[in-house]
PDB file of N, CA and C in Angstrom:
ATOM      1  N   UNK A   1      42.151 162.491 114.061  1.00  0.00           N
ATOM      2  CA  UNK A   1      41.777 161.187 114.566  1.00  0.00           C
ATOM      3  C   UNK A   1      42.253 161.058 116.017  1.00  0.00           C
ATOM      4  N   UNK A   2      41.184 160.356 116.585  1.00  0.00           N
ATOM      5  CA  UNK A   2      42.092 160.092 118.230  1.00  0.00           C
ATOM      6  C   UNK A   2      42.872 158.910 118.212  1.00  0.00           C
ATOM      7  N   UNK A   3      43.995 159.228 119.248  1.00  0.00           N
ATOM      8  CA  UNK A   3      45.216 158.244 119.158  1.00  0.00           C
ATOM      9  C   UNK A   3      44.834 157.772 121.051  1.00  0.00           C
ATOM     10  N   UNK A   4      44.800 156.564 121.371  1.00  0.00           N
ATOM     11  CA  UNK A   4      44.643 156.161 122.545  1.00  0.00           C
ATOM     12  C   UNK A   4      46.078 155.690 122.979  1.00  0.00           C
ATOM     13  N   UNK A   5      47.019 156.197 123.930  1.00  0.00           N
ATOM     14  CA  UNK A   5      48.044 155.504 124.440  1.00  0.00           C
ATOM     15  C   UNK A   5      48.039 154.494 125.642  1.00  0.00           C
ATOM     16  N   UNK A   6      48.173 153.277 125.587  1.00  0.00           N
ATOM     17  CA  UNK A   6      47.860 152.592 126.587  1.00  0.00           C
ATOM     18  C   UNK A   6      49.232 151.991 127.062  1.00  0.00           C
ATOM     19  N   UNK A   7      49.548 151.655 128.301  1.00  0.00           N
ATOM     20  CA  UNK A   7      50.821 151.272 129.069  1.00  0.00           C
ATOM     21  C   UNK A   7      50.029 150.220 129.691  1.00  0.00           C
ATOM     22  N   UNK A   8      51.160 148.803 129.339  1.00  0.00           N
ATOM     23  CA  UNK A   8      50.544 148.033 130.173  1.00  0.00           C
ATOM     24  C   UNK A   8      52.375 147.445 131.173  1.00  0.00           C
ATOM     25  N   UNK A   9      51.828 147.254 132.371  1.00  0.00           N
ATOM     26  CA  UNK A   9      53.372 147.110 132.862  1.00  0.00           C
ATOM     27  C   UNK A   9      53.164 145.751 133.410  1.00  0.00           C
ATOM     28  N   UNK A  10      54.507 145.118 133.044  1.00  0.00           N
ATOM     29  CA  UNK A  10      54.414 143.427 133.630  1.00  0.00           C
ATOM     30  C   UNK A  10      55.535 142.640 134.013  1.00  0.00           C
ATOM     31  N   UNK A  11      55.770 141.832 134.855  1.00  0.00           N
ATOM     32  CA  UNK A  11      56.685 141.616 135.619  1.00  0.00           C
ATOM     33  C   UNK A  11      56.095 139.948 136.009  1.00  0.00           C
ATOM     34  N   UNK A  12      57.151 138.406 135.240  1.00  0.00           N
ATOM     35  CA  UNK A  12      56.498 137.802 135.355  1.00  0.00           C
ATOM     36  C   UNK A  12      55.364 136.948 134.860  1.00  0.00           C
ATOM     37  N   UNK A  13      54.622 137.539 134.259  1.00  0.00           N
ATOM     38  CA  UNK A  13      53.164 137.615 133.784  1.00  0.00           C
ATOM     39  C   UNK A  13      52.288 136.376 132.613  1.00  0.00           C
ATOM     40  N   UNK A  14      53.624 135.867 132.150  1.00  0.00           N
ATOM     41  CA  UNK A  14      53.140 134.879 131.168  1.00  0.00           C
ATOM     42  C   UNK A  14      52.134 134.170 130.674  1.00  0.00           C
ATOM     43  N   UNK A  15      51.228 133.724 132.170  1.00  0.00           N
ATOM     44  CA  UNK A  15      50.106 133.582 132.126  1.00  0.00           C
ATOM     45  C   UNK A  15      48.952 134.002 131.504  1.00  0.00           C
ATOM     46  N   UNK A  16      49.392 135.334 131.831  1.00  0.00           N
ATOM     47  CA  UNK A  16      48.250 136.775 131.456  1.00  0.00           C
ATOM     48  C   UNK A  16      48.571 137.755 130.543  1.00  0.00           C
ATOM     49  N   UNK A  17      49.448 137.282 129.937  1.00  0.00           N
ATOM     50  CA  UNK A  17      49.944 138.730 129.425  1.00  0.00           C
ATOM     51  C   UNK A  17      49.663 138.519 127.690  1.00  0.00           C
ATOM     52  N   UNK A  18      49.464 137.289 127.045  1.00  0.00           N
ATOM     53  CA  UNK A  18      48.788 137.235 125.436  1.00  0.00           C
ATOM     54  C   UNK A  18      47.866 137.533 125.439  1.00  0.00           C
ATOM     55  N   UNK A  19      46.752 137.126 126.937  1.00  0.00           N
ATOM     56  CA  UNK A  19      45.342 137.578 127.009  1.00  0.00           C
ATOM     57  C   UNK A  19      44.982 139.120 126.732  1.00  0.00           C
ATOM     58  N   UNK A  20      46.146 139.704 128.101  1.00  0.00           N
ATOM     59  CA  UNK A  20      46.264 141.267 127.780  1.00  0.00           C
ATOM     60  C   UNK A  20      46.509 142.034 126.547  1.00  0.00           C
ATOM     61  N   UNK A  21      47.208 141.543 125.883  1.00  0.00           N
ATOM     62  CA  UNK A  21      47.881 142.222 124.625  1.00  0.00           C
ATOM     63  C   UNK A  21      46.578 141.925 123.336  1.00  0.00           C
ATOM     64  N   UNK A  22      46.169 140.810 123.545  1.00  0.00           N
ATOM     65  CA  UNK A  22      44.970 140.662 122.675  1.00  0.00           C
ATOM     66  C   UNK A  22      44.166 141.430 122.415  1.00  0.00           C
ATOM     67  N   UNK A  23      43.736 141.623 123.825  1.00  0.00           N
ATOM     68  CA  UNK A  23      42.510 142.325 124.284  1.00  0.00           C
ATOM     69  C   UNK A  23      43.020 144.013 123.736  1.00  0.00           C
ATOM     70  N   UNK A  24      44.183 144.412 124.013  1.00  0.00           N
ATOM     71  CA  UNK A  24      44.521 145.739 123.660  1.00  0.00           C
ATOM     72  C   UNK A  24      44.491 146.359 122.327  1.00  0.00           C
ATOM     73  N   UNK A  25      44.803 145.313 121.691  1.00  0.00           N
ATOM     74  CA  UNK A  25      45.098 145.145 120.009  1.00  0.00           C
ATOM     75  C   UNK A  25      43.910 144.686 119.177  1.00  0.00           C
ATOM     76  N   UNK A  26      42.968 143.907 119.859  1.00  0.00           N
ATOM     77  CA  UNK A  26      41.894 143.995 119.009  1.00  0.00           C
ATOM     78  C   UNK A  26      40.616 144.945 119.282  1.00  0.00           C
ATOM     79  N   UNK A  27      40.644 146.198 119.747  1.00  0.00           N
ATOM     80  CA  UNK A  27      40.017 146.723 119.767  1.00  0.00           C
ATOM     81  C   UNK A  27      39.373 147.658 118.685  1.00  0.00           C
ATOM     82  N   UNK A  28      38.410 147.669 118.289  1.00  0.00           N
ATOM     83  CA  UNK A  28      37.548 148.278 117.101  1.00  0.00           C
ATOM     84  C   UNK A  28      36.917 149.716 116.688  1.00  0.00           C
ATOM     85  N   UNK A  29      37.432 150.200 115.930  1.00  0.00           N
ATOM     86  CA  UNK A  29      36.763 151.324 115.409  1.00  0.00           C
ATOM     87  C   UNK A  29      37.395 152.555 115.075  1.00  0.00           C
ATOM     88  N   UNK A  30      37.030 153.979 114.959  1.00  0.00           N
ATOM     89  CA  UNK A  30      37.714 154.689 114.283  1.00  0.00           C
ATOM     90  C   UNK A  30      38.751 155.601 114.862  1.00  0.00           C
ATOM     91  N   UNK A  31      39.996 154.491 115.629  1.00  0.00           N
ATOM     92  CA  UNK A  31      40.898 155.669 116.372  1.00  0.00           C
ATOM     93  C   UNK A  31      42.281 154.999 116.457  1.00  0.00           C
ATOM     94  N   UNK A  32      43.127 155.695 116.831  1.00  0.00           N
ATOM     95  CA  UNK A  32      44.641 154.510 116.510  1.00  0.00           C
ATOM     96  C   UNK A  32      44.866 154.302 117.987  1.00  0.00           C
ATOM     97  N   UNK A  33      46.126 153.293 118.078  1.00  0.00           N
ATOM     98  CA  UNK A  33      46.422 152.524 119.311  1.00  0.00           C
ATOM     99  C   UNK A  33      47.900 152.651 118.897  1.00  0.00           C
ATOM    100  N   UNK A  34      48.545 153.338 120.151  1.00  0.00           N
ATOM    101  CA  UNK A  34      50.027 153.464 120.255  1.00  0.00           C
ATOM    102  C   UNK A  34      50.084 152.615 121.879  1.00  0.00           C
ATOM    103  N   UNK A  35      50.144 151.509 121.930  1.00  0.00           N
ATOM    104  CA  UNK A  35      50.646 150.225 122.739  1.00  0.00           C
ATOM    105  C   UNK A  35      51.999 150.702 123.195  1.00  0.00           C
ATOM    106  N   UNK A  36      52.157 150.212 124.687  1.00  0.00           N
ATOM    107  CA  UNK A  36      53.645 150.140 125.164  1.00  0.00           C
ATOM    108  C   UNK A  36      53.180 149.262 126.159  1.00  0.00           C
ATOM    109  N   UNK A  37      54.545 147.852 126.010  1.00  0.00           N
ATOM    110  CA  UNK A  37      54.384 147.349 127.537  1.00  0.00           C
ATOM    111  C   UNK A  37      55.655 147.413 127.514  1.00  0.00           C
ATOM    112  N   UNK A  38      55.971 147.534 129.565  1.00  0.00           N
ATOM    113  CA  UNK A  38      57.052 147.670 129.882  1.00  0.00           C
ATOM    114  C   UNK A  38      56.978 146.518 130.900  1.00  0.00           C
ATOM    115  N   UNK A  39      58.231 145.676 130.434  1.00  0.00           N
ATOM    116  CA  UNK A  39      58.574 144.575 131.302  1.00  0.00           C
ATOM    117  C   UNK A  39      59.487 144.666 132.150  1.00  0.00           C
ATOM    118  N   UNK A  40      59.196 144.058 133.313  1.00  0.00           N
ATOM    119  CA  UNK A  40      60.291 144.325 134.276  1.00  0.00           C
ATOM    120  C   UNK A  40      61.945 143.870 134.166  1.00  0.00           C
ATOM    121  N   UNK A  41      61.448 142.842 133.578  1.00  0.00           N
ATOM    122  CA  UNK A  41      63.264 141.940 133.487  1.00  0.00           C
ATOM    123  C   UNK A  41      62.527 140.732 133.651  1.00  0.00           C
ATOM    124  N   UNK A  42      61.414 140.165 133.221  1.00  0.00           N
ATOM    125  CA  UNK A  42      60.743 138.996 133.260  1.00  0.00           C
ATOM    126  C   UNK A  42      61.424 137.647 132.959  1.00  0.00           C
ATOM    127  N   UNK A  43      61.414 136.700 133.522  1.00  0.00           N
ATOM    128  CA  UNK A  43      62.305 135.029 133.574  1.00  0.00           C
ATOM    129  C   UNK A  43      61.613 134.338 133.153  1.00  0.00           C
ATOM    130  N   UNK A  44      60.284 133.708 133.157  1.00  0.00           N
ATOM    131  CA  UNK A  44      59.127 133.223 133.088  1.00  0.00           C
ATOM    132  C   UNK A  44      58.924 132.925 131.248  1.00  0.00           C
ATOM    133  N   UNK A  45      59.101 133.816 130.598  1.00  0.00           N
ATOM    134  CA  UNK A  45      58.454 133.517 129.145  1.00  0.00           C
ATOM    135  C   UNK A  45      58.215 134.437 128.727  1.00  0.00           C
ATOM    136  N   UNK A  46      57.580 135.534 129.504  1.00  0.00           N
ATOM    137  CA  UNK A  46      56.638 136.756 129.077  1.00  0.00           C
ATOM    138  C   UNK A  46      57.535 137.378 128.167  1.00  0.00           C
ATOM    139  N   UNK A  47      58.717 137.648 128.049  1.00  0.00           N
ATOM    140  CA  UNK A  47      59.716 138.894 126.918  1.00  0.00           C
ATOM    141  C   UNK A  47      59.466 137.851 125.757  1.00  0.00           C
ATOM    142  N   UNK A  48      59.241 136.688 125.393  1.00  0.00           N
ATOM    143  CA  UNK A  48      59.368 135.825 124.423  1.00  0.00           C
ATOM    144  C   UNK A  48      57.901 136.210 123.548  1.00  0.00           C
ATOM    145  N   UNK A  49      56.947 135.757 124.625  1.00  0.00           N
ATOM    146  CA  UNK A  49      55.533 136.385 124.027  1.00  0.00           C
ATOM    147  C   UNK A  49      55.289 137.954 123.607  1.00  0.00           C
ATOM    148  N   UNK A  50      55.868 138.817 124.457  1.00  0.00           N
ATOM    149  CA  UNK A  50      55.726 140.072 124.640  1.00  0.00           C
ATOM    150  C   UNK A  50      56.448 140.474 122.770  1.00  0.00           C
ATOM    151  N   UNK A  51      57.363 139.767 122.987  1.00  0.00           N
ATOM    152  CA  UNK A  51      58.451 139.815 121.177  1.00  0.00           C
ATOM    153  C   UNK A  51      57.672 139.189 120.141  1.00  0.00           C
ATOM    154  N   UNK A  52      57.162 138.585 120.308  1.00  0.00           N
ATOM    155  CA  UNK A  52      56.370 137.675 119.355  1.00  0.00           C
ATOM    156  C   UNK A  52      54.862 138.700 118.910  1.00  0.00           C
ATOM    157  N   UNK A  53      54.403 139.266 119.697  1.00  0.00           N
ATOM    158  CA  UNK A  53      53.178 140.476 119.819  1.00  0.00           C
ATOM    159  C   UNK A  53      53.849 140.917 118.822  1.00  0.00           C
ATOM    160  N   UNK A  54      54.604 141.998 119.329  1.00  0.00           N
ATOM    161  CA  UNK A  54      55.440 143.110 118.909  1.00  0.00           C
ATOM    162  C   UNK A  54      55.481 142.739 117.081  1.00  0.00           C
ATOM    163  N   UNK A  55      56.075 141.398 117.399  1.00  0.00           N
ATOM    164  CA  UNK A  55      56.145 141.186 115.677  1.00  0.00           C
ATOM    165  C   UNK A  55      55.109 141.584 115.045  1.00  0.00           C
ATOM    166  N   UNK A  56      54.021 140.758 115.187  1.00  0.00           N
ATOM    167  CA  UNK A  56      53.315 140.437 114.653  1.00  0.00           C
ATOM    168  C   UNK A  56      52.444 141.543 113.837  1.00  0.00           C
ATOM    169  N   UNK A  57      52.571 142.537 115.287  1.00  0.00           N
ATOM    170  CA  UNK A  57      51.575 144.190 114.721  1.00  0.00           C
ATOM    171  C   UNK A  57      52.434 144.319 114.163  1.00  0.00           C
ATOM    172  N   UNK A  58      53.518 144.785 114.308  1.00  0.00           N
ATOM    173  CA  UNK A  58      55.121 145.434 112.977  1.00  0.00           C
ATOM    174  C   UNK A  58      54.913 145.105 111.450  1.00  0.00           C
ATOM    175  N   UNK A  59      54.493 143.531 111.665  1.00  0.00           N
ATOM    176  CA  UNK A  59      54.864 143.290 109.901  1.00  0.00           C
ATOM    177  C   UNK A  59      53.415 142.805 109.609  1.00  0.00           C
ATOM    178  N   UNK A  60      52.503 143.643 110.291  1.00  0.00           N
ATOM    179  CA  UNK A  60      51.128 143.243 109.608  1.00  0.00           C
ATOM    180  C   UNK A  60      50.471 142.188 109.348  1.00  0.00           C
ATOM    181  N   UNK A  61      50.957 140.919 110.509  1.00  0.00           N
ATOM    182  CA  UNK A  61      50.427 139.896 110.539  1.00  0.00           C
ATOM    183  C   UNK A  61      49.678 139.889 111.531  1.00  0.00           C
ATOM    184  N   UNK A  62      49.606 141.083 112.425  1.00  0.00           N
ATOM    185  CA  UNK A  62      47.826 140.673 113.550  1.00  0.00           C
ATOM    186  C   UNK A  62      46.646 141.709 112.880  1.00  0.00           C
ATOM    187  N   UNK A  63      45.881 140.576 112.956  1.00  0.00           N
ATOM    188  CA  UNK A  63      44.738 141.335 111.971  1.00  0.00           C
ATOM    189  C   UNK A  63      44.198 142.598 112.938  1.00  0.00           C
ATOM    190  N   UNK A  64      44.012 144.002 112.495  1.00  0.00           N
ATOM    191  CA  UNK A  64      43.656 145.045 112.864  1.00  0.00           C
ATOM    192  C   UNK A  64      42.479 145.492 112.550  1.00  0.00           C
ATOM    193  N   UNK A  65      41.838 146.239 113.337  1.00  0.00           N
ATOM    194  CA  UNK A  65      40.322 146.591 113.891  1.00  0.00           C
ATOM    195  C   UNK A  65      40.141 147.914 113.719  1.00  0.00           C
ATOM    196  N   UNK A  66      41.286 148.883 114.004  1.00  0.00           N
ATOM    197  CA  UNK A  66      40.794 150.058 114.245  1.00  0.00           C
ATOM    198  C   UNK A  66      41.872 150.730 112.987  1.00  0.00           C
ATOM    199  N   UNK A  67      42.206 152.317 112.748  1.00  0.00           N
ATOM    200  CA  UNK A  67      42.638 152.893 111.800  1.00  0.00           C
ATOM    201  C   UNK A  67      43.994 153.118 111.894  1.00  0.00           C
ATOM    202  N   UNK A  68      44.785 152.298 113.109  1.00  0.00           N
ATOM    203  CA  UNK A  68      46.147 151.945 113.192  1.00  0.00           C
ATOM    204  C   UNK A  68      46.713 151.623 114.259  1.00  0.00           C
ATOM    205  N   UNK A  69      47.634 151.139 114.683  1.00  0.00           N
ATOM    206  CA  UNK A  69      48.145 150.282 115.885  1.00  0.00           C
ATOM    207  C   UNK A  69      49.697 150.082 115.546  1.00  0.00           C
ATOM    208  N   UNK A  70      50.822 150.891 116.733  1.00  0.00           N
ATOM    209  CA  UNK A  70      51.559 150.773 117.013  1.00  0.00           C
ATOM    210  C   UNK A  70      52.183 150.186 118.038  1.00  0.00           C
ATOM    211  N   UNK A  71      52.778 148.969 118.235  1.00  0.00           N
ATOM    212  CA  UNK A  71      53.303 148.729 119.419  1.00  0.00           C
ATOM    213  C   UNK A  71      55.000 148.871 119.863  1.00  0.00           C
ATOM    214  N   UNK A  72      55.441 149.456 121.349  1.00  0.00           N
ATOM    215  CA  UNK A  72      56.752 148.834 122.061  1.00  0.00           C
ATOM    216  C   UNK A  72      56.672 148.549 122.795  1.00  0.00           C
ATOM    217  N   UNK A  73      57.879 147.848 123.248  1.00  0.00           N
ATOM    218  CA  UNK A  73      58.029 147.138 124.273  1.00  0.00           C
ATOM    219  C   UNK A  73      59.505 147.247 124.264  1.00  0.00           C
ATOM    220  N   UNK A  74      59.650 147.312 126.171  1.00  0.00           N
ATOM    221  CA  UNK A  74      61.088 147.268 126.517  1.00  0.00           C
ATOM    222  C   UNK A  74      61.028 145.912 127.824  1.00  0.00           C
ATOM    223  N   UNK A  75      62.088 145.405 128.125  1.00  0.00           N
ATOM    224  CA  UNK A  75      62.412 145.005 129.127  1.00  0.00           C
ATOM    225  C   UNK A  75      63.431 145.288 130.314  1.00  0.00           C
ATOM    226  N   UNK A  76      63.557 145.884 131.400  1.00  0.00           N
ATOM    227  CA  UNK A  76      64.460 146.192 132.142  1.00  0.00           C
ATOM    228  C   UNK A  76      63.901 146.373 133.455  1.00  0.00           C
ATOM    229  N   UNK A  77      64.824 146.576 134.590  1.00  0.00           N
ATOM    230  CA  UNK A  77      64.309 146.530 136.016  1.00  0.00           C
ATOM    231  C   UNK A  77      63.608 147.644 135.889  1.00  0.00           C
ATOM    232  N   UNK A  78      62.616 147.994 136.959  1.00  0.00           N
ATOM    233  CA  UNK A  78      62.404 149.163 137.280  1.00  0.00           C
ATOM    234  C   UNK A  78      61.682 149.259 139.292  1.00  0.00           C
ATOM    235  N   UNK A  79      61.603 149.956 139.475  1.00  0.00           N
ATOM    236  CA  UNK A  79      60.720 150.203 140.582  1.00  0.00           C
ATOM    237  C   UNK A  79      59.495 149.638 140.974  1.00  0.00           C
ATOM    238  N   UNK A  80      58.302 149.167 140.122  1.00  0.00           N
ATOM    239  CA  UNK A  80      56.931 149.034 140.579  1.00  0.00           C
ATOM    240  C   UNK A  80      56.009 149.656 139.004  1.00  0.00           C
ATOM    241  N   UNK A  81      55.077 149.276 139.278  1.00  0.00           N
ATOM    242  CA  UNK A  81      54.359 149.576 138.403  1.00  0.00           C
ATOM    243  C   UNK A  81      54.213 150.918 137.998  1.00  0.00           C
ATOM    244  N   UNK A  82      54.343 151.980 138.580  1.00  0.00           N
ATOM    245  CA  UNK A  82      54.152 153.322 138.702  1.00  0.00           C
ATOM    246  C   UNK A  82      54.981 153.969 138.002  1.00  0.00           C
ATOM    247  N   UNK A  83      56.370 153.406 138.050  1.00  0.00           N
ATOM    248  CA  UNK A  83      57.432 153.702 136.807  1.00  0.00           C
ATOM    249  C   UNK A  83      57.390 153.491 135.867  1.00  0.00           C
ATOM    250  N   UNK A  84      57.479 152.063 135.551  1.00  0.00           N
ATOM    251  CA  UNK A  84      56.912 151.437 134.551  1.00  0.00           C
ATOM    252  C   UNK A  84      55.493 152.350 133.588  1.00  0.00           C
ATOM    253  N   UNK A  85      54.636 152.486 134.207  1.00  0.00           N
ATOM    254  CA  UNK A  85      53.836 153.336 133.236  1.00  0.00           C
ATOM    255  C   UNK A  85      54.132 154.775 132.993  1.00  0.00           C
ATOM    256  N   UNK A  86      55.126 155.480 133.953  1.00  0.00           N
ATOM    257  CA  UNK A  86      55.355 156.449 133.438  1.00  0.00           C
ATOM    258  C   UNK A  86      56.574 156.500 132.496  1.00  0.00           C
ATOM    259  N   UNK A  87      57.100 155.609 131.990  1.00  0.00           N
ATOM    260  CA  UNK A  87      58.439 154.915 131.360  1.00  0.00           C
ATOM    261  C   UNK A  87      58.038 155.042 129.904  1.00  0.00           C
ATOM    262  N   UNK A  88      56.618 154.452 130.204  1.00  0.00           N
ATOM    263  CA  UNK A  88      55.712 153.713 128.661  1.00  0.00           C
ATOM    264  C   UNK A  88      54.995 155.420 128.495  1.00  0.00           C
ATOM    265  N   UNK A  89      54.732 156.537 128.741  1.00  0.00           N
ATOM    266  CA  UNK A  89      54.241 158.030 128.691  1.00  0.00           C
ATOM    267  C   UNK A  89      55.058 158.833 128.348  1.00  0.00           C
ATOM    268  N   UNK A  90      56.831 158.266 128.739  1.00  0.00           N
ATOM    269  CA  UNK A  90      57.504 159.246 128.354  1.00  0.00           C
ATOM    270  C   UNK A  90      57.907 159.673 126.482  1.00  0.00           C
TER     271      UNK A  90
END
């Protein structure tokens, strides 16, 4: 089966970032989703939402589309986006 790894990196983001995670997680059909977002050290809200995601795929309360879906998430400083996704690859 194909496994798609996606990094999403965010810093801030609260606004945008349930939209993002939505959109990542409900995607459809026959392949799995290993999710990582990496937060910068966000103040705003976003680690609250970002935790609340996280739950939700964990204990099988976001309804799923495709043949499996893993998510993490960290929060800590980093450099720029460029780290950050290579953070979420390693």
């Amino acid at each position: 089966m194909t496994t798609f790894t996606i990094v999403t990196p965010s810093y801030n983001q609260s606004k945008y970032i349930a939209q993002t995670m939505e959109s990542v997680l409900s995607q459809e059909g026959d392949f799995a989703i290993e999710y990582f977002v990496m937060d910068a050290g966000s103040a705003d809200g976003s680690v609250e939402l970002i935790s609340t995601y996280a739950r939700r795929v964990t204990s099988g309360d976001f309804p799923r589309r495709c043949a499996s879906v893993s998510m993490a998430w960290t929060s800590e400083p980093d450099q720029g986006q460029s780290e950050a996704i290579n953070k979420g690859l390693r």
